[in-house]
Structure formats: C-alpha cells, structure tokens
Amino acid sequence: MSTQDSSAAPGQYSSVRIEKGVRDPYVAQVTLIGPGPHNGMGPDFWAEMPRVMAELDADPDVRAAVIAGQGRNFSYGLDLTAMMPQFMEFLPQDKTPDASRNERILDFVENMRRAIDSVASAKTPTVAAVQGRCIGGAVDLISACDVRHGAADSSYSIREVKVGIVADMGSLARLPHIIGQGLTRELALTGRDIDAETALRYGLVTHVAEDAAGVLDSAHATAAEIAGNPPLVVRGTREVLNRGIEGQIYENNRYVATWNAGFLASADMMEAISATLEKREARFTGR
C-alpha cells in the first residue's frame, strides 16, 4: 500500500502531522497534510492512519485528539492520481476469468478501510475540525470521529458515486446513525454538496464557527472538555455508544467491500476517473 516504513519512529508520517499538548496538555492535533493536493488521501494516508491512532492510544498524556486539515480545505478525499497505479492493477488484461482479482480487490478495500476504522475504534476520542471542502473519503473520516465542528465555509459531499465507486470506507454505514437515512441517501445517490448550515441542521456537525481559525478553537475547546473528564469513564461511555451500532457497521462495510470486489473495476469507474482528471463530463454506459 505504501512506501512508508512501518518501523519509522513515532510521529514521523508523510500524510499527517501530529502535535501534542500545544493548546492543552492532554489534547493532540492530527493535521492532514497530503502529500496530495488539498490534503488528498493517497497510499501513505491509508497505510499510516492506523499507526497514528495506535501512537495516540499508547500515549498516556493524550486523552483526546483534534483531526484537522492543512490549508484552505479539510480534504478532497481520495487522491485519484496517487492511487491510480493500484487501481490499474485490478483492471482485467483480457477476457479470461480470474477470481483471484476479485479477492485482491476485496483485500485492497478492506486494508484501506482499516485507516478509517482505526479512528472509530481507537481509545482516543476525536473531534473533527472542518474548513473548506470535505469530500468523499474525508466524509468517511469525519463520520468515524466522535464529534464534528465545521467552519462557515465548509461543505460536505459523498462524491464516490461521481467516480464510479460505491462508497466503501464507512460513511454509508455510519452516516445513517448521524444524519438519518433520508439525507444519507440523497447525498450518496446524487453526490451533491451540502453547506455548513445544512450540515448543522441535520447533525453532521454540532457547531459552526466563523472561519478556519474559529473552528480549530471550538474543536480544541471541546476536545479539552472531553480530556478534562475521567479517562476511563470517557472510554467506557464511547464503548457503550459504539456497541449499539458496531455490528451493523461491520456487516454493512463487509457487504460493500464484497460488492466493490465484484464491480469496482468497471468501464464506468475508469470513465469517471478519466473525466475527473481531464475535467470533463463523464459519459457512463452502465458497464
């Protein structure tokens, strides 16, 4: 998945920057830094995020974390350009049936999803601070956080349908528990954006700040409030809340991974990716 050395020292990552105790002694900040444009999620992100969360969990001085994005946008989600070599591996080279290809796609999807699942299953509570665009995989990421705050300019989109993919990193499983079935279906089936006020009205975010600096302030204030409570009680509260939905989320995620294993390498997916990279309208054929 990545060239990242799994034996690298704690805190050394290509896709994120970790700062501990800057605003509060018990709060860390994990900032998405790319290296893709607009903090795109490339191979390094998917490989590194489980290790990032394990590092935070192992540090007794980290009782909560803020997840933020560097620059104008939180994240544009999946870095298509960086991930293209891996996607190309799954395209059939001829018409010879190859069931092992579907198995490799299944493993690939599930390995990627561990990055998002690691946030949801971590001992460390997380507060997302979103400014600018939050697209596709970035929505998967914030849906795995405990709390989400947005800046007034933030917008949110489950964009996978536009690139020929059934969203498979967890948002289709988690968002119905956060914003309900109605809005989840509308966003997932249309791929359209919603603004910060709509996100607030439906509960995707619980606070809207004036700007990027303000959303970082509010997210850190909430994280500090969480960190100020008894750590074992916070952990227990999260585990009880998660227990009620984790079975459904697991089954949903497993099912969508199996679906994409059968249909991911489609002509429509390649057309969607090509159209995105070439900045033109896609022409879908249902193949």
C-alpha positions as YAML, in Angstrom:
chain: A
units: angstrom
residues:
- id: 1
  name: MET
  ca: [0.00, 0.00, 0.00]
- id: 2
  name: SER
  ca: [2.75, 2.47, 0.82]
- id: 3
  name: THR
  ca: [6.44, 3.12, 0.82]
- id: 4
  name: GLN
  ca: [6.09, 4.32, 4.41]
- id: 5
  name: ASP
  ca: [8.50, 2.38, 6.68]
- id: 6
  name: SER
  ca: [6.39, 0.75, 9.40]
- id: 7
  name: SER
  ca: [9.42, 0.80, 11.71]
- id: 8
  name: ALA
  ca: [9.77, 4.59, 11.48]
- id: 9
  name: ALA
  ca: [9.93, 6.49, 14.74]
- id: 10
  name: PRO
  ca: [6.68, 7.66, 16.34]
- id: 11
  name: GLY
  ca: [5.44, 10.93, 14.92]
- id: 12
  name: GLN
  ca: [7.19, 10.54, 11.55]
- id: 13
  name: TYR
  ca: [4.48, 10.40, 8.89]
- id: 14
  name: SER
  ca: [4.09, 11.59, 5.31]
- id: 15
  name: SER
  ca: [0.33, 12.15, 5.33]
- id: 16
  name: VAL
  ca: [-0.25, 13.79, 8.71]
- id: 17
  name: ARG
  ca: [1.46, 15.98, 11.28]
- id: 18
  name: ILE
  ca: [0.96, 15.24, 14.98]
- id: 19
  name: GLU
  ca: [1.28, 17.97, 17.61]
- id: 20
  name: LYS
  ca: [0.78, 17.10, 21.25]
- id: 21
  name: GLY
  ca: [-0.02, 19.39, 24.17]
- id: 22
  name: VAL
  ca: [0.15, 22.63, 22.19]
- id: 23
  name: ARG
  ca: [-3.16, 24.09, 23.40]
- id: 24
  name: ASP
  ca: [-3.98, 21.67, 26.20]
- id: 25
  name: PRO
  ca: [-1.57, 19.21, 27.86]
- id: 26
  name: TYR
  ca: [-3.91, 16.28, 27.17]
- id: 27
  name: VAL
  ca: [-5.04, 17.12, 23.62]
- id: 28
  name: ALA
  ca: [-3.21, 16.19, 20.40]
- id: 29
  name: GLN
  ca: [-3.83, 17.61, 16.96]
- id: 30
  name: VAL
  ca: [-3.59, 15.38, 13.88]
- id: 31
  name: THR
  ca: [-3.37, 17.54, 10.76]
- id: 32
  name: LEU
  ca: [-3.86, 16.11, 7.28]
- id: 33
  name: ILE
  ca: [-1.03, 17.32, 5.05]
- id: 34
  name: GLY
  ca: [-1.40, 15.26, 1.88]
- id: 35
  name: PRO
  ca: [1.08, 14.98, 0.26]
- id: 36
  name: GLY
  ca: [-1.58, 15.09, -2.47]
- id: 37
  name: PRO
  ca: [-3.25, 18.41, -3.37]
- id: 38
  name: HIS
  ca: [-5.84, 19.66, -0.89]
- id: 39
  name: ASN
  ca: [-4.73, 17.02, 1.64]
- id: 40
  name: GLY
  ca: [-5.71, 14.22, -0.72]
- id: 41
  name: MET
  ca: [-5.71, 10.72, 0.75]
- id: 42
  name: GLY
  ca: [-3.07, 8.73, -1.11]
- id: 43
  name: PRO
  ca: [-1.29, 5.46, -0.29]
- id: 44
  name: ASP
  ca: [0.57, 6.96, 2.68]
- id: 45
  name: PHE
  ca: [-2.63, 8.08, 4.40]
- id: 46
  name: TRP
  ca: [-4.27, 4.66, 4.16]
- id: 47
  name: ALA
  ca: [-1.13, 2.92, 5.42]
- id: 48
  name: GLU
  ca: [-0.27, 5.39, 8.18]
- id: 49
  name: MET
  ca: [-3.55, 6.23, 9.88]
- id: 50
  name: PRO
  ca: [-3.83, 3.01, 11.93]
- id: 51
  name: ARG
  ca: [-0.31, 3.64, 13.23]
- id: 52
  name: VAL
  ca: [-1.18, 7.27, 14.02]
- id: 53
  name: MET
  ca: [-4.15, 6.23, 16.15]
- id: 54
  name: ALA
  ca: [-2.12, 3.47, 17.83]
- id: 55
  name: GLU
  ca: [0.51, 6.06, 18.76]
- id: 56
  name: LEU
  ca: [-2.11, 8.34, 20.32]
- id: 57
  name: ASP
  ca: [-3.70, 5.44, 22.20]
- id: 58
  name: ALA
  ca: [-0.32, 4.40, 23.60]
- id: 59
  name: ASP
  ca: [0.45, 7.88, 24.97]
- id: 60
  name: PRO
  ca: [-1.00, 8.32, 28.50]
- id: 61
  name: ASP
  ca: [-0.83, 12.09, 28.09]
- id: 62
  name: VAL
  ca: [-3.22, 12.06, 25.10]
- id: 63
  name: ARG
  ca: [-6.84, 11.97, 26.25]
- id: 64
  name: ALA
  ca: [-8.46, 13.48, 23.14]
- id: 65
  name: ALA
  ca: [-7.44, 14.48, 19.64]
- id: 66
  name: VAL
  ca: [-8.50, 17.09, 17.08]
- id: 67
  name: ILE
  ca: [-8.36, 15.97, 13.45]
- id: 68
  name: ALA
  ca: [-7.88, 18.92, 11.10]
- id: 69
  name: GLY
  ca: [-6.74, 19.72, 7.57]
- id: 70
  name: GLN
  ca: [-3.87, 21.97, 6.49]
- id: 71
  name: GLY
  ca: [-4.67, 24.98, 4.32]
- id: 72
  name: ARG
  ca: [-7.97, 26.12, 2.81]
- id: 73
  name: ASN
  ca: [-9.65, 22.70, 2.72]
- id: 74
  name: PHE
  ca: [-10.04, 19.82, 5.12]
- id: 75
  name: SER
  ca: [-9.51, 17.23, 2.38]
- id: 76
  name: TYR
  ca: [-10.58, 16.45, -1.17]
- id: 77
  name: GLY
  ca: [-10.68, 12.78, -0.18]
- id: 78
  name: LEU
  ca: [-9.17, 10.01, -2.26]
- id: 79
  name: ASP
  ca: [-6.10, 11.14, -4.21]
- id: 80
  name: LEU
  ca: [-7.03, 9.60, -7.56]
- id: 81
  name: THR
  ca: [-3.71, 10.40, -9.21]
- id: 82
  name: ALA
  ca: [-1.65, 8.81, -6.44]
- id: 83
  name: MET
  ca: [-3.93, 5.76, -6.21]
- id: 84
  name: MET
  ca: [-4.15, 5.19, -9.97]
- id: 85
  name: PRO
  ca: [-1.26, 2.69, -10.16]
- id: 86
  name: GLN
  ca: [-3.01, 0.48, -7.63]
- id: 87
  name: PHE
  ca: [-6.39, 0.80, -9.34]
- id: 88
  name: MET
  ca: [-4.80, -0.14, -12.67]
- id: 89
  name: GLU
  ca: [-3.61, -3.44, -11.19]
- id: 90
  name: PHE
  ca: [-7.22, -4.57, -10.88]
- id: 91
  name: LEU
  ca: [-8.24, -3.97, -14.48]
- id: 92
  name: PRO
  ca: [-8.71, -7.21, -16.44]
- id: 93
  name: GLN
  ca: [-5.96, -7.66, -19.01]
- id: 94
  name: ASP
  ca: [-8.09, -9.98, -21.16]
- id: 95
  name: LYS
  ca: [-11.42, -11.79, -21.00]
- id: 96
  name: THR
  ca: [-10.05, -14.77, -19.10]
- id: 97
  name: PRO
  ca: [-11.98, -15.23, -15.81]
- id: 98
  name: ASP
  ca: [-9.79, -14.50, -12.80]
- id: 99
  name: ALA
  ca: [-11.48, -14.90, -9.42]
- id: 100
  name: SER
  ca: [-8.23, -14.06, -7.65]
- id: 101
  name: ARG
  ca: [-8.53, -10.49, -8.97]
- id: 102
  name: ASN
  ca: [-11.79, -10.05, -7.08]
- id: 103
  name: GLU
  ca: [-10.18, -11.42, -3.95]
- id: 104
  name: ARG
  ca: [-7.31, -8.93, -4.31]
- id: 105
  name: ILE
  ca: [-9.81, -6.08, -4.69]
- id: 106
  name: LEU
  ca: [-11.61, -7.24, -1.53]
- id: 107
  name: ASP
  ca: [-8.33, -7.29, 0.41]
- id: 108
  name: PHE
  ca: [-7.37, -3.91, -1.03]
- id: 109
  name: VAL
  ca: [-10.67, -2.28, 0.02]
- id: 110
  name: GLU
  ca: [-10.60, -3.76, 3.49]
- id: 111
  name: ASN
  ca: [-6.96, -2.77, 4.05]
- id: 112
  name: MET
  ca: [-7.79, 0.80, 3.09]
- id: 113
  name: ARG
  ca: [-10.85, 0.88, 5.33]
- id: 114
  name: ARG
  ca: [-8.75, -0.02, 8.36]
- id: 115
  name: ALA
  ca: [-7.46, 3.56, 8.23]
- id: 116
  name: ILE
  ca: [-10.96, 4.90, 8.89]
- id: 117
  name: ASP
  ca: [-11.95, 2.11, 11.27]
- id: 118
  name: SER
  ca: [-8.86, 2.84, 13.36]
- id: 119
  name: VAL
  ca: [-10.30, 6.28, 14.19]
- id: 120
  name: ALA
  ca: [-13.68, 4.88, 15.21]
- id: 121
  name: SER
  ca: [-12.23, 2.02, 17.26]
- id: 122
  name: ALA
  ca: [-9.41, 3.96, 18.94]
- id: 123
  name: LYS
  ca: [-9.40, 4.59, 22.68]
- id: 124
  name: THR
  ca: [-8.70, 8.25, 21.96]
- id: 125
  name: PRO
  ca: [-11.84, 10.41, 21.45]
- id: 126
  name: THR
  ca: [-11.67, 12.55, 18.32]
- id: 127
  name: VAL
  ca: [-13.11, 15.91, 17.30]
- id: 128
  name: ALA
  ca: [-13.02, 16.83, 13.61]
- id: 129
  name: ALA
  ca: [-12.36, 20.48, 12.69]
- id: 130
  name: VAL
  ca: [-13.52, 21.01, 9.10]
- id: 131
  name: GLN
  ca: [-12.85, 24.03, 6.90]
- id: 132
  name: GLY
  ca: [-13.45, 24.34, 3.17]
- id: 133
  name: ARG
  ca: [-14.16, 21.21, 1.18]
- id: 134
  name: CYS
  ca: [-14.71, 17.81, 2.80]
- id: 135
  name: ILE
  ca: [-15.19, 15.29, 0.01]
- id: 136
  name: GLY
  ca: [-15.56, 11.53, -0.34]
- id: 137
  name: GLY
  ca: [-13.02, 9.77, 1.85]
- id: 138
  name: ALA
  ca: [-12.82, 12.86, 4.03]
- id: 139
  name: VAL
  ca: [-16.52, 12.40, 4.89]
- id: 140
  name: ASP
  ca: [-15.71, 8.78, 5.77]
- id: 141
  name: LEU
  ca: [-13.01, 10.09, 8.10]
- id: 142
  name: ILE
  ca: [-15.13, 12.65, 9.92]
- id: 143
  name: SER
  ca: [-18.02, 10.20, 10.23]
- id: 144
  name: ALA
  ca: [-15.66, 7.97, 12.24]
- id: 145
  name: CYS
  ca: [-14.92, 10.84, 14.65]
- id: 146
  name: ASP
  ca: [-16.91, 11.30, 17.85]
- id: 147
  name: VAL
  ca: [-17.68, 14.99, 17.29]
- id: 148
  name: ARG
  ca: [-17.56, 17.22, 14.21]
- id: 149
  name: HIS
  ca: [-17.27, 21.02, 14.03]
- id: 150
  name: GLY
  ca: [-17.37, 22.99, 10.77]
- id: 151
  name: ALA
  ca: [-16.31, 26.42, 9.62]
- id: 152
  name: ALA
  ca: [-18.92, 28.61, 7.95]
- id: 153
  name: ASP
  ca: [-17.28, 27.95, 4.56]
- id: 154
  name: SER
  ca: [-17.22, 24.17, 4.96]
- id: 155
  name: SER
  ca: [-19.07, 21.90, 2.56]
- id: 156
  name: TYR
  ca: [-19.57, 18.15, 2.50]
- id: 157
  name: SER
  ca: [-20.02, 15.65, -0.31]
- id: 158
  name: ILE
  ca: [-20.23, 11.87, -0.63]
- id: 159
  name: ARG
  ca: [-18.62, 12.08, -4.05]
- id: 160
  name: GLU
  ca: [-17.88, 8.41, -4.75]
- id: 161
  name: VAL
  ca: [-20.92, 7.98, -6.99]
- id: 162
  name: LYS
  ca: [-19.37, 10.57, -9.32]
- id: 163
  name: VAL
  ca: [-16.26, 8.45, -9.78]
- id: 164
  name: GLY
  ca: [-17.99, 5.12, -10.31]
- id: 165
  name: ILE
  ca: [-17.46, 3.70, -6.81]
- id: 166
  name: VAL
  ca: [-19.92, 2.61, -4.13]
- id: 167
  name: ALA
  ca: [-18.64, 4.49, -1.06]
- id: 168
  name: ASP
  ca: [-16.85, 1.75, 0.86]
- id: 169
  name: MET
  ca: [-14.82, 3.41, 3.61]
- id: 170
  name: GLY
  ca: [-17.63, 3.54, 6.17]
- id: 171
  name: SER
  ca: [-19.76, 6.61, 5.53]
- id: 172
  name: LEU
  ca: [-22.74, 4.61, 4.18]
- id: 173
  name: ALA
  ca: [-22.70, 2.60, 7.41]
- id: 174
  name: ARG
  ca: [-22.09, 5.41, 9.90]
- id: 175
  name: LEU
  ca: [-23.92, 8.41, 8.45]
- id: 176
  name: PRO
  ca: [-27.46, 6.99, 8.84]
- id: 177
  name: HIS
  ca: [-26.79, 6.92, 12.60]
- id: 178
  name: ILE
  ca: [-25.60, 10.54, 12.49]
- id: 179
  name: ILE
  ca: [-27.80, 12.35, 9.96]
- id: 180
  name: GLY
  ca: [-30.51, 9.78, 9.24]
- id: 181
  name: GLN
  ca: [-31.39, 7.68, 6.22]
- id: 182
  name: GLY
  ca: [-33.03, 10.47, 4.23]
- id: 183
  name: LEU
  ca: [-30.10, 12.85, 3.88]
- id: 184
  name: THR
  ca: [-27.60, 9.99, 3.65]
- id: 185
  name: ARG
  ca: [-29.45, 8.56, 0.66]
- id: 186
  name: GLU
  ca: [-29.78, 11.95, -1.02]
- id: 187
  name: LEU
  ca: [-26.09, 12.72, -0.64]
- id: 188
  name: ALA
  ca: [-24.89, 9.23, -1.59]
- id: 189
  name: LEU
  ca: [-27.09, 8.94, -4.67]
- id: 190
  name: THR
  ca: [-26.58, 12.46, -6.04]
- id: 191
  name: GLY
  ca: [-23.00, 13.22, -4.97]
- id: 192
  name: ARG
  ca: [-24.06, 16.82, -4.31]
- id: 193
  name: ASP
  ca: [-22.55, 19.19, -1.74]
- id: 194
  name: ILE
  ca: [-24.24, 20.47, 1.39]
- id: 195
  name: ASP
  ca: [-23.15, 23.63, 3.17]
- id: 196
  name: ALA
  ca: [-22.29, 24.16, 6.82]
- id: 197
  name: GLU
  ca: [-25.76, 25.30, 7.85]
- id: 198
  name: THR
  ca: [-27.37, 22.23, 6.33]
- id: 199
  name: ALA
  ca: [-24.76, 20.03, 8.00]
- id: 200
  name: LEU
  ca: [-25.58, 21.71, 11.31]
- id: 201
  name: ARG
  ca: [-29.32, 21.33, 10.84]
- id: 202
  name: TYR
  ca: [-29.00, 17.59, 10.22]
- id: 203
  name: GLY
  ca: [-26.41, 16.99, 12.94]
- id: 204
  name: LEU
  ca: [-23.42, 16.17, 10.77]
- id: 205
  name: VAL
  ca: [-21.66, 18.96, 12.67]
- id: 206
  name: THR
  ca: [-22.63, 20.17, 16.13]
- id: 207
  name: HIS
  ca: [-21.07, 23.63, 15.88]
- id: 208
  name: VAL
  ca: [-20.36, 26.09, 13.07]
- id: 209
  name: ALA
  ca: [-17.56, 28.61, 13.58]
- id: 210
  name: GLU
  ca: [-16.92, 31.80, 11.64]
- id: 211
  name: ASP
  ca: [-13.74, 30.65, 9.90]
- id: 212
  name: ALA
  ca: [-10.90, 28.11, 9.89]
- id: 213
  name: ALA
  ca: [-9.22, 29.59, 12.95]
- id: 214
  name: GLY
  ca: [-12.53, 29.64, 14.79]
- id: 215
  name: VAL
  ca: [-13.32, 26.00, 14.04]
- id: 216
  name: LEU
  ca: [-9.91, 24.95, 15.34]
- id: 217
  name: ASP
  ca: [-10.58, 26.94, 18.52]
- id: 218
  name: SER
  ca: [-14.01, 25.37, 19.03]
- id: 219
  name: ALA
  ca: [-12.77, 21.84, 18.27]
- id: 220
  name: HIS
  ca: [-9.88, 22.21, 20.69]
- id: 221
  name: ALA
  ca: [-12.19, 23.61, 23.37]
- id: 222
  name: THR
  ca: [-14.47, 20.58, 23.05]
- id: 223
  name: ALA
  ca: [-11.51, 18.18, 22.99]
- id: 224
  name: ALA
  ca: [-10.11, 19.83, 26.14]
- id: 225
  name: GLU
  ca: [-13.50, 19.50, 27.82]
- id: 226
  name: ILE
  ca: [-13.54, 15.78, 26.98]
- id: 227
  name: ALA
  ca: [-9.93, 15.38, 28.13]
- id: 228
  name: GLY
  ca: [-10.80, 17.03, 31.45]
- id: 229
  name: ASN
  ca: [-13.17, 14.18, 32.36]
- id: 230
  name: PRO
  ca: [-12.10, 10.84, 33.91]
- id: 231
  name: PRO
  ca: [-10.38, 8.95, 31.06]
- id: 232
  name: LEU
  ca: [-11.77, 5.53, 31.96]
- id: 233
  name: VAL
  ca: [-15.31, 6.89, 32.13]
- id: 234
  name: VAL
  ca: [-14.89, 8.65, 28.76]
- id: 235
  name: ARG
  ca: [-13.63, 5.40, 27.26]
- id: 236
  name: GLY
  ca: [-16.49, 3.43, 28.75]
- id: 237
  name: THR
  ca: [-19.07, 5.93, 27.51]
- id: 238
  name: ARG
  ca: [-17.70, 5.72, 23.97]
- id: 239
  name: GLU
  ca: [-17.63, 1.93, 24.06]
- id: 240
  name: VAL
  ca: [-21.26, 1.78, 25.18]
- id: 241
  name: LEU
  ca: [-22.30, 4.23, 22.45]
- id: 242
  name: ASN
  ca: [-20.34, 2.32, 19.82]
- id: 243
  name: ARG
  ca: [-21.57, -1.11, 20.91]
- id: 244
  name: GLY
  ca: [-25.12, -0.33, 19.82]
- id: 245
  name: ILE
  ca: [-24.11, 0.24, 16.18]
- id: 246
  name: GLU
  ca: [-20.80, -1.55, 15.63]
- id: 247
  name: GLY
  ca: [-22.41, -4.83, 14.48]
- id: 248
  name: GLN
  ca: [-24.47, -3.06, 11.82]
- id: 249
  name: ILE
  ca: [-21.45, -1.04, 10.69]
- id: 250
  name: TYR
  ca: [-19.28, -4.15, 10.39]
- id: 251
  name: GLU
  ca: [-21.89, -6.03, 8.33]
- id: 252
  name: ASN
  ca: [-22.50, -3.01, 6.07]
- id: 253
  name: ASN
  ca: [-18.79, -2.44, 5.50]
- id: 254
  name: ARG
  ca: [-18.16, -6.09, 4.73]
- id: 255
  name: TYR
  ca: [-21.03, -6.16, 2.27]
- id: 256
  name: VAL
  ca: [-19.96, -3.05, 0.37]
- id: 257
  name: ALA
  ca: [-16.38, -4.35, 0.17]
- id: 258
  name: THR
  ca: [-17.72, -7.57, -1.37]
- id: 259
  name: TRP
  ca: [-19.88, -5.57, -3.79]
- id: 260
  name: ASN
  ca: [-16.95, -3.46, -4.95]
- id: 261
  name: ALA
  ca: [-14.79, -6.58, -5.27]
- id: 262
  name: GLY
  ca: [-17.23, -7.70, -7.94]
- id: 263
  name: PHE
  ca: [-17.89, -4.36, -9.65]
- id: 264
  name: LEU
  ca: [-15.08, -1.91, -8.82]
- id: 265
  name: ALA
  ca: [-13.05, -2.49, -11.99]
- id: 266
  name: SER
  ca: [-15.83, -1.31, -14.30]
- id: 267
  name: ALA
  ca: [-15.69, 0.68, -17.50]
- id: 268
  name: ASP
  ca: [-17.78, 3.38, -15.80]
- id: 269
  name: MET
  ca: [-15.27, 3.70, -12.98]
- id: 270
  name: MET
  ca: [-12.42, 4.23, -15.41]
- id: 271
  name: GLU
  ca: [-14.52, 6.69, -17.42]
- id: 272
  name: ALA
  ca: [-15.37, 8.59, -14.22]
- id: 273
  name: ILE
  ca: [-11.73, 8.78, -13.17]
- id: 274
  name: SER
  ca: [-10.61, 9.84, -16.65]
- id: 275
  name: ALA
  ca: [-13.30, 12.52, -16.80]
- id: 276
  name: THR
  ca: [-12.31, 13.81, -13.36]
- id: 277
  name: LEU
  ca: [-8.65, 14.01, -14.27]
- id: 278
  name: GLU
  ca: [-9.45, 15.61, -17.64]
- id: 279
  name: LYS
  ca: [-12.03, 17.99, -16.11]
- id: 280
  name: ARG
  ca: [-14.86, 16.99, -18.45]
- id: 281
  name: GLU
  ca: [-18.34, 15.47, -18.20]
- id: 282
  name: ALA
  ca: [-18.31, 11.69, -17.78]
- id: 283
  name: ARG
  ca: [-20.20, 9.53, -20.27]
- id: 284
  name: PHE
  ca: [-21.50, 6.45, -18.43]
- id: 285
  name: THR
  ca: [-22.60, 3.28, -20.20]
- id: 286
  name: GLY
  ca: [-23.58, 1.02, -17.29]
- id: 287
  name: ARG
  ca: [-20.67, -1.33, -17.97]
...
